Amino acid sequence: MKTIATYYPDFAKKYLPVLLAGMLVSFAILKGEMLLPTLLIVVAVALLSLVAMAKNLTWGFYLLMFAAFFSTGAARYEPNLPLGLLIDFILVIMFILFFMKEFKGLQWGMLKTPVFFAVGFWMVINCMEIVNPESRSFEAWFYAMRGVSLYLFLTIMIGLLYLRHSKDFNWFINIWFVCSILGTLWGIKQLYIGLDEAEKAWLEIPGNLSTHMLFGRLRVFSFYSDAGQFGASQAHTALVAFILSINEKKTARRVFYWVTAFFAFYGMLISGTRGAFAIPVVGFFAYFFLIRNWKIIITGTVIFGTFLGILKFTFIGQGIYQINRLRTAMNPNDASLMVRVENQKRLANYLDHHILGGGIGSAGYWGQRFSPNTFLANLALDSWYVRIAAEFGYVGLVLYLMVLLIIVVSSIKTIAQTVDPEARNQLIALFCGLAGILVASYGNQVFGQMPTAIMIYVSIVFLAKPENRNVPPAKP
């Protein structure tokens, strides 16, 4: 009996499985069972991702970025699927393939940087925290340690070995900016069209409604974890995009950067996140410092000083909610700021008697999950550095700040050693974004949240060594 495969030998092998999978997904959708088609799509994407990473591990970074942007939002629609573990899945697969494929042939000298040794030291400190006498459980340590040190260590280690060329930088920027534009477009949909059922259900979770619906107005959160992360991420994107556009010679890319900066800045405004405003302010002053062009420094300082003065001393734009919300960031007596200061005083009293902190996973979300009704679990941790202090104590906080200082100093050194004007401007843009995020993390837990964390970690990779931009790309 002659079949389709008889006339078209590749059909059965290449297309028949896809056709059968499509029929199965269609049948499941008609039956109203969305979990099965979603699961099939996830499995298909996972298999394709494995194939892509096996051929070229650099693709793992691109997938990592997509997961950082979309996994949190996707989890609202399929809470039964562990989509929050996509970051872990991709990093683990990259780590395994890294050892299986090219372990012996890699240029290990690329790891001889102060940045790698610093994050490696921080990883060791996190491992030692297992024996912290105040630690609640190994499970709490395992879950919380990933966002504090593991993602940072693995991303920077593998990135230093594989992200070595301008092509990698362009892919990084393109994926980052396109995802950010999509984030603002989805946020516009939420603001002007409305929330869908999954988003409404998420808003009803205790704590979300009170922080995302203020005076009858929605603080847009898009497909990010919350409005705070959405606003900070968009401010970060707007800053980097605008600085990249300054010396860009190609018209198409310059327009792309302008469009990205516009959409990202608007996304920051509709998020209602006041702390995000610190990112462009700090970032631009870092830019003025690095370029050392006094005309631009004076002009930029006047422009920013005028803008800050308008926010602080006038009522211009007061009728626009987003500007009104932003203006409250200039108020030193703001009620939410007073609450944060009071929480930090309470934490200081706790740390006076717990010099090593409460252990990783004892505070914030993980504290509420693994050690509910304890002091640190019930303490509001609005700052990333406050969280580090709560879990590692004063000693851990000092060590962590030393690691960040090494990253900052090494990045400035890299920029100074980069001769090519285009590459130097690209590194300056990444550094200014890093500087803004580091300062903004004092007011919010920005540094360790997705997608900002992955964008910052990959930025650190490019900032780690000047010769990263001058060697051939990794072989497929």
CSV table of N, CA and C in Angstrom, one decimal, residues 311-386:
chain,number,residue,atom,x,y,z
A,311,LEU,N,9.9,69.4,39.0
A,311,LEU,CA,9.2,68.4,39.8
A,311,LEU,C,9.1,68.9,41.3
A,312,LYS,N,10.2,69.4,41.8
A,312,LYS,CA,10.3,69.7,43.2
A,312,LYS,C,9.5,71.0,43.6
A,313,PHE,N,9.6,72.1,42.8
A,313,PHE,CA,9.2,73.4,43.2
A,313,PHE,C,8.0,74.0,42.5
A,314,THR,N,7.5,73.2,41.5
A,314,THR,CA,6.3,73.7,40.7
A,314,THR,C,5.2,72.7,40.7
A,315,PHE,N,4.1,73.1,40.1
A,315,PHE,CA,2.9,72.2,40.0
A,315,PHE,C,2.6,71.9,38.5
A,316,ILE,N,3.6,72.1,37.7
A,316,ILE,CA,3.4,71.9,36.3
A,316,ILE,C,3.1,70.4,36.0
A,317,GLY,N,2.0,70.2,35.3
A,317,GLY,CA,1.7,68.8,35.0
A,317,GLY,C,1.0,68.1,36.1
A,318,GLN,N,0.6,68.8,37.1
A,318,GLN,CA,0.0,68.2,38.3
A,318,GLN,C,-1.3,67.4,38.0
A,319,GLY,N,-2.0,67.8,36.9
A,319,GLY,CA,-3.2,67.1,36.6
A,319,GLY,C,-3.0,65.8,35.9
A,320,ILE,N,-1.8,65.5,35.5
A,320,ILE,CA,-1.4,64.2,34.9
A,320,ILE,C,-1.0,63.3,36.0
A,321,TYR,N,-1.7,62.2,36.1
A,321,TYR,CA,-1.5,61.3,37.2
A,321,TYR,C,0.0,60.8,37.3
A,322,GLN,N,0.5,60.4,36.1
A,322,GLN,CA,1.9,59.8,36.1
A,322,GLN,C,2.9,60.9,36.6
A,323,ILE,N,2.7,62.1,36.2
A,323,ILE,CA,3.7,63.2,36.7
A,323,ILE,C,3.5,63.5,38.1
A,324,ASN,N,2.2,63.5,38.6
A,324,ASN,CA,1.9,63.7,40.0
A,324,ASN,C,2.5,62.6,40.8
A,325,ARG,N,2.4,61.4,40.4
A,325,ARG,CA,3.0,60.2,41.1
A,325,ARG,C,4.5,60.3,41.1
A,326,LEU,N,5.1,60.7,40.0
A,326,LEU,CA,6.5,60.9,40.0
A,326,LEU,C,7.0,62.0,40.9
A,327,ARG,N,6.2,63.1,41.0
A,327,ARG,CA,6.6,64.2,41.8
A,327,ARG,C,6.7,63.8,43.3
A,328,THR,N,5.9,62.8,43.8
A,328,THR,CA,5.9,62.4,45.2
A,328,THR,C,7.3,61.8,45.5
A,329,ALA,N,8.1,61.4,44.5
A,329,ALA,CA,9.4,60.8,44.8
A,329,ALA,C,10.3,61.9,45.3
A,330,MET,N,10.0,63.2,45.1
A,330,MET,CA,10.8,64.3,45.6
A,330,MET,C,10.5,64.8,47.0
A,331,ASN,N,9.5,64.1,47.6
A,331,ASN,CA,9.0,64.5,48.9
A,331,ASN,C,9.8,63.7,50.0
A,332,PRO,N,10.6,64.3,50.8
A,332,PRO,CA,11.4,63.6,51.8
A,332,PRO,C,10.5,63.1,52.9
A,333,ASN,N,9.3,63.6,53.0
A,333,ASN,CA,8.4,63.2,54.1
A,333,ASN,C,7.2,62.3,53.6
A,334,ASP,N,7.5,61.7,52.5
A,334,ASP,CA,6.5,60.8,51.9
A,334,ASP,C,6.2,59.7,52.9
A,335,ALA,N,4.9,59.3,53.0
A,335,ALA,CA,4.5,58.3,54.0
A,335,ALA,C,5.2,57.0,53.8
A,336,SER,N,5.2,56.5,52.5
A,336,SER,CA,5.8,55.2,52.3
A,336,SER,C,7.3,55.2,52.6
A,337,LEU,N,8.0,56.4,52.4
A,337,LEU,CA,9.4,56.5,52.7
A,337,LEU,C,9.6,56.4,54.2
A,338,MET,N,8.7,57.0,55.0
A,338,MET,CA,8.8,56.9,56.4
A,338,MET,C,8.6,55.5,57.0
A,339,VAL,N,7.7,54.8,56.3
A,339,VAL,CA,7.5,53.4,56.7
A,339,VAL,C,8.8,52.6,56.4
A,340,ARG,N,9.5,52.8,55.3
A,340,ARG,CA,10.7,52.1,55.0
A,340,ARG,C,11.8,52.4,56.0
A,341,VAL,N,11.9,53.7,56.3
A,341,VAL,CA,12.9,54.1,57.3
A,341,VAL,C,12.7,53.4,58.6
A,342,GLU,N,11.4,53.3,59.0
A,342,GLU,CA,11.1,52.7,60.3
A,342,GLU,C,11.4,51.2,60.3
A,343,ASN,N,11.1,50.5,59.1
A,343,ASN,CA,11.4,49.1,59.0
A,343,ASN,C,12.9,48.9,59.1
A,344,GLN,N,13.7,49.8,58.5
A,344,GLN,CA,15.2,49.7,58.6
A,344,GLN,C,15.7,49.8,60.0
A,345,LYS,N,15.0,50.7,60.8
A,345,LYS,CA,15.4,50.8,62.2
A,345,LYS,C,15.1,49.5,62.9
A,346,ARG,N,14.0,48.9,62.7
A,346,ARG,CA,13.6,47.7,63.3
A,346,ARG,C,14.6,46.6,62.9
A,347,LEU,N,15.0,46.6,61.7
A,347,LEU,CA,16.0,45.6,61.2
A,347,LEU,C,17.4,45.8,61.9
A,348,ALA,N,17.7,47.1,62.0
A,348,ALA,CA,19.0,47.4,62.7
A,348,ALA,C,19.1,46.8,64.1
A,349,ASN,N,18.0,47.0,64.8
A,349,ASN,CA,17.9,46.4,66.2
A,349,ASN,C,18.0,44.9,66.2
A,350,TYR,N,17.5,44.3,65.2
A,350,TYR,CA,17.6,42.8,65.1
A,350,TYR,C,19.0,42.4,64.8
A,351,LEU,N,19.7,43.1,63.8
A,351,LEU,CA,21.0,42.7,63.4
A,351,LEU,C,22.0,43.0,64.5
A,352,ASP,N,21.7,43.9,65.5
A,352,ASP,CA,22.6,44.1,66.6
A,352,ASP,C,22.8,42.8,67.4
A,353,HIS,N,21.9,41.9,67.3
A,353,HIS,CA,21.9,40.7,68.1
A,353,HIS,C,22.1,39.5,67.2
A,354,HIS,N,22.1,39.7,65.9
A,354,HIS,CA,22.3,38.6,64.9
A,354,HIS,C,23.3,39.1,63.8
A,355,ILE,N,24.5,39.0,64.1
A,355,ILE,CA,25.5,39.6,63.3
A,355,ILE,C,25.6,39.0,61.9
A,356,LEU,N,25.2,37.7,61.8
A,356,LEU,CA,25.2,37.0,60.6
A,356,LEU,C,23.9,36.9,59.9
A,357,GLY,N,22.9,37.7,60.4
A,357,GLY,CA,21.6,37.7,59.8
A,357,GLY,C,20.8,36.5,60.1
A,358,GLY,N,19.7,36.3,59.5
A,358,GLY,CA,18.8,35.2,59.7
A,358,GLY,C,19.0,34.0,58.8
A,359,GLY,N,19.9,34.1,57.9
A,359,GLY,CA,20.2,33.0,56.9
A,359,GLY,C,19.4,33.2,55.6
A,360,ILE,N,19.9,32.7,54.6
A,360,ILE,CA,19.3,32.8,53.3
A,360,ILE,C,17.9,32.1,53.3
A,361,GLY,N,17.0,32.8,52.8
A,361,GLY,CA,15.6,32.3,52.7
A,361,GLY,C,14.8,32.6,53.9
A,362,SER,N,15.3,33.4,54.9
A,362,SER,CA,14.6,33.7,56.1
A,362,SER,C,13.7,34.9,56.0
A,363,ALA,N,13.9,35.7,55.0
A,363,ALA,CA,13.2,37.0,54.8
A,363,ALA,C,12.4,37.1,53.6
A,364,GLY,N,11.4,38.0,53.5
A,364,GLY,CA,10.6,38.2,52.3
A,364,GLY,C,9.7,37.1,51.9
A,365,TYR,N,9.6,36.9,50.6
A,365,TYR,CA,8.7,35.8,50.1
A,365,TYR,C,9.1,34.4,50.6
A,366,TRP,N,10.4,34.1,50.5
A,366,TRP,CA,10.8,32.8,51.0
A,366,TRP,C,10.6,32.6,52.5
A,367,GLY,N,10.8,33.7,53.2
A,367,GLY,CA,10.6,33.6,54.7
A,367,GLY,C,9.1,33.3,55.0
A,368,GLN,N,8.2,34.0,54.3
A,368,GLN,CA,6.8,33.7,54.5
A,368,GLN,C,6.4,32.3,54.1
A,369,ARG,N,7.1,31.7,53.2
A,369,ARG,CA,6.8,30.4,52.7
A,369,ARG,C,7.4,29.3,53.7
A,370,PHE,N,8.6,29.5,54.1
A,370,PHE,CA,9.3,28.4,54.9
A,370,PHE,C,9.4,28.7,56.4
A,371,SER,N,9.3,30.0,56.8
A,371,SER,CA,9.3,30.3,58.2
A,371,SER,C,8.3,31.4,58.5
A,372,PRO,N,7.0,31.1,58.3
A,372,PRO,CA,6.0,32.2,58.5
A,372,PRO,C,5.9,32.6,59.9
A,373,ASN,N,5.4,33.8,60.1
A,373,ASN,CA,5.2,34.4,61.5
A,373,ASN,C,6.5,34.7,62.2
A,374,THR,N,7.6,34.7,61.5
A,374,THR,CA,8.9,35.1,62.2
A,374,THR,C,9.1,36.6,61.9
A,375,PHE,N,10.1,37.1,62.7
A,375,PHE,CA,10.3,38.6,62.5
A,375,PHE,C,10.7,39.0,61.1
A,376,LEU,N,11.7,38.3,60.5
A,376,LEU,CA,12.2,38.6,59.2
A,376,LEU,C,11.1,38.3,58.1
A,377,ALA,N,10.4,37.3,58.3
A,377,ALA,CA,9.3,36.9,57.3
A,377,ALA,C,8.3,38.0,57.3
A,378,ASN,N,8.0,38.6,58.4
A,378,ASN,CA,6.9,39.6,58.4
A,378,ASN,C,7.4,41.1,58.2
A,379,LEU,N,8.8,41.2,58.1
A,379,LEU,CA,9.3,42.5,57.9
A,379,LEU,C,9.3,42.9,56.4
A,380,ALA,N,8.8,44.0,56.0
A,380,ALA,CA,8.7,44.5,54.6
A,380,ALA,C,10.1,44.8,54.1
A,381,LEU,N,10.5,44.1,53.1
A,381,LEU,CA,11.8,44.3,52.5
A,381,LEU,C,11.7,45.0,51.2
A,382,ASP,N,11.6,46.3,51.2
A,382,ASP,CA,11.5,47.1,49.9
A,382,ASP,C,12.8,47.3,49.2
A,383,SER,N,13.9,47.1,49.9
A,383,SER,CA,15.2,47.3,49.4
A,383,SER,C,16.0,46.0,49.2
A,384,TRP,N,16.7,45.9,48.1
A,384,TRP,CA,17.5,44.7,47.8
A,384,TRP,C,18.7,44.6,48.8
A,385,TYR,N,19.2,45.8,49.2
A,385,TYR,CA,20.3,45.7,50.2
A,385,TYR,C,19.8,45.4,51.6
A,386,VAL,N,18.6,45.8,51.9
A,386,VAL,CA,18.0,45.5,53.2
A,386,VAL,C,17.8,44.0,53.3
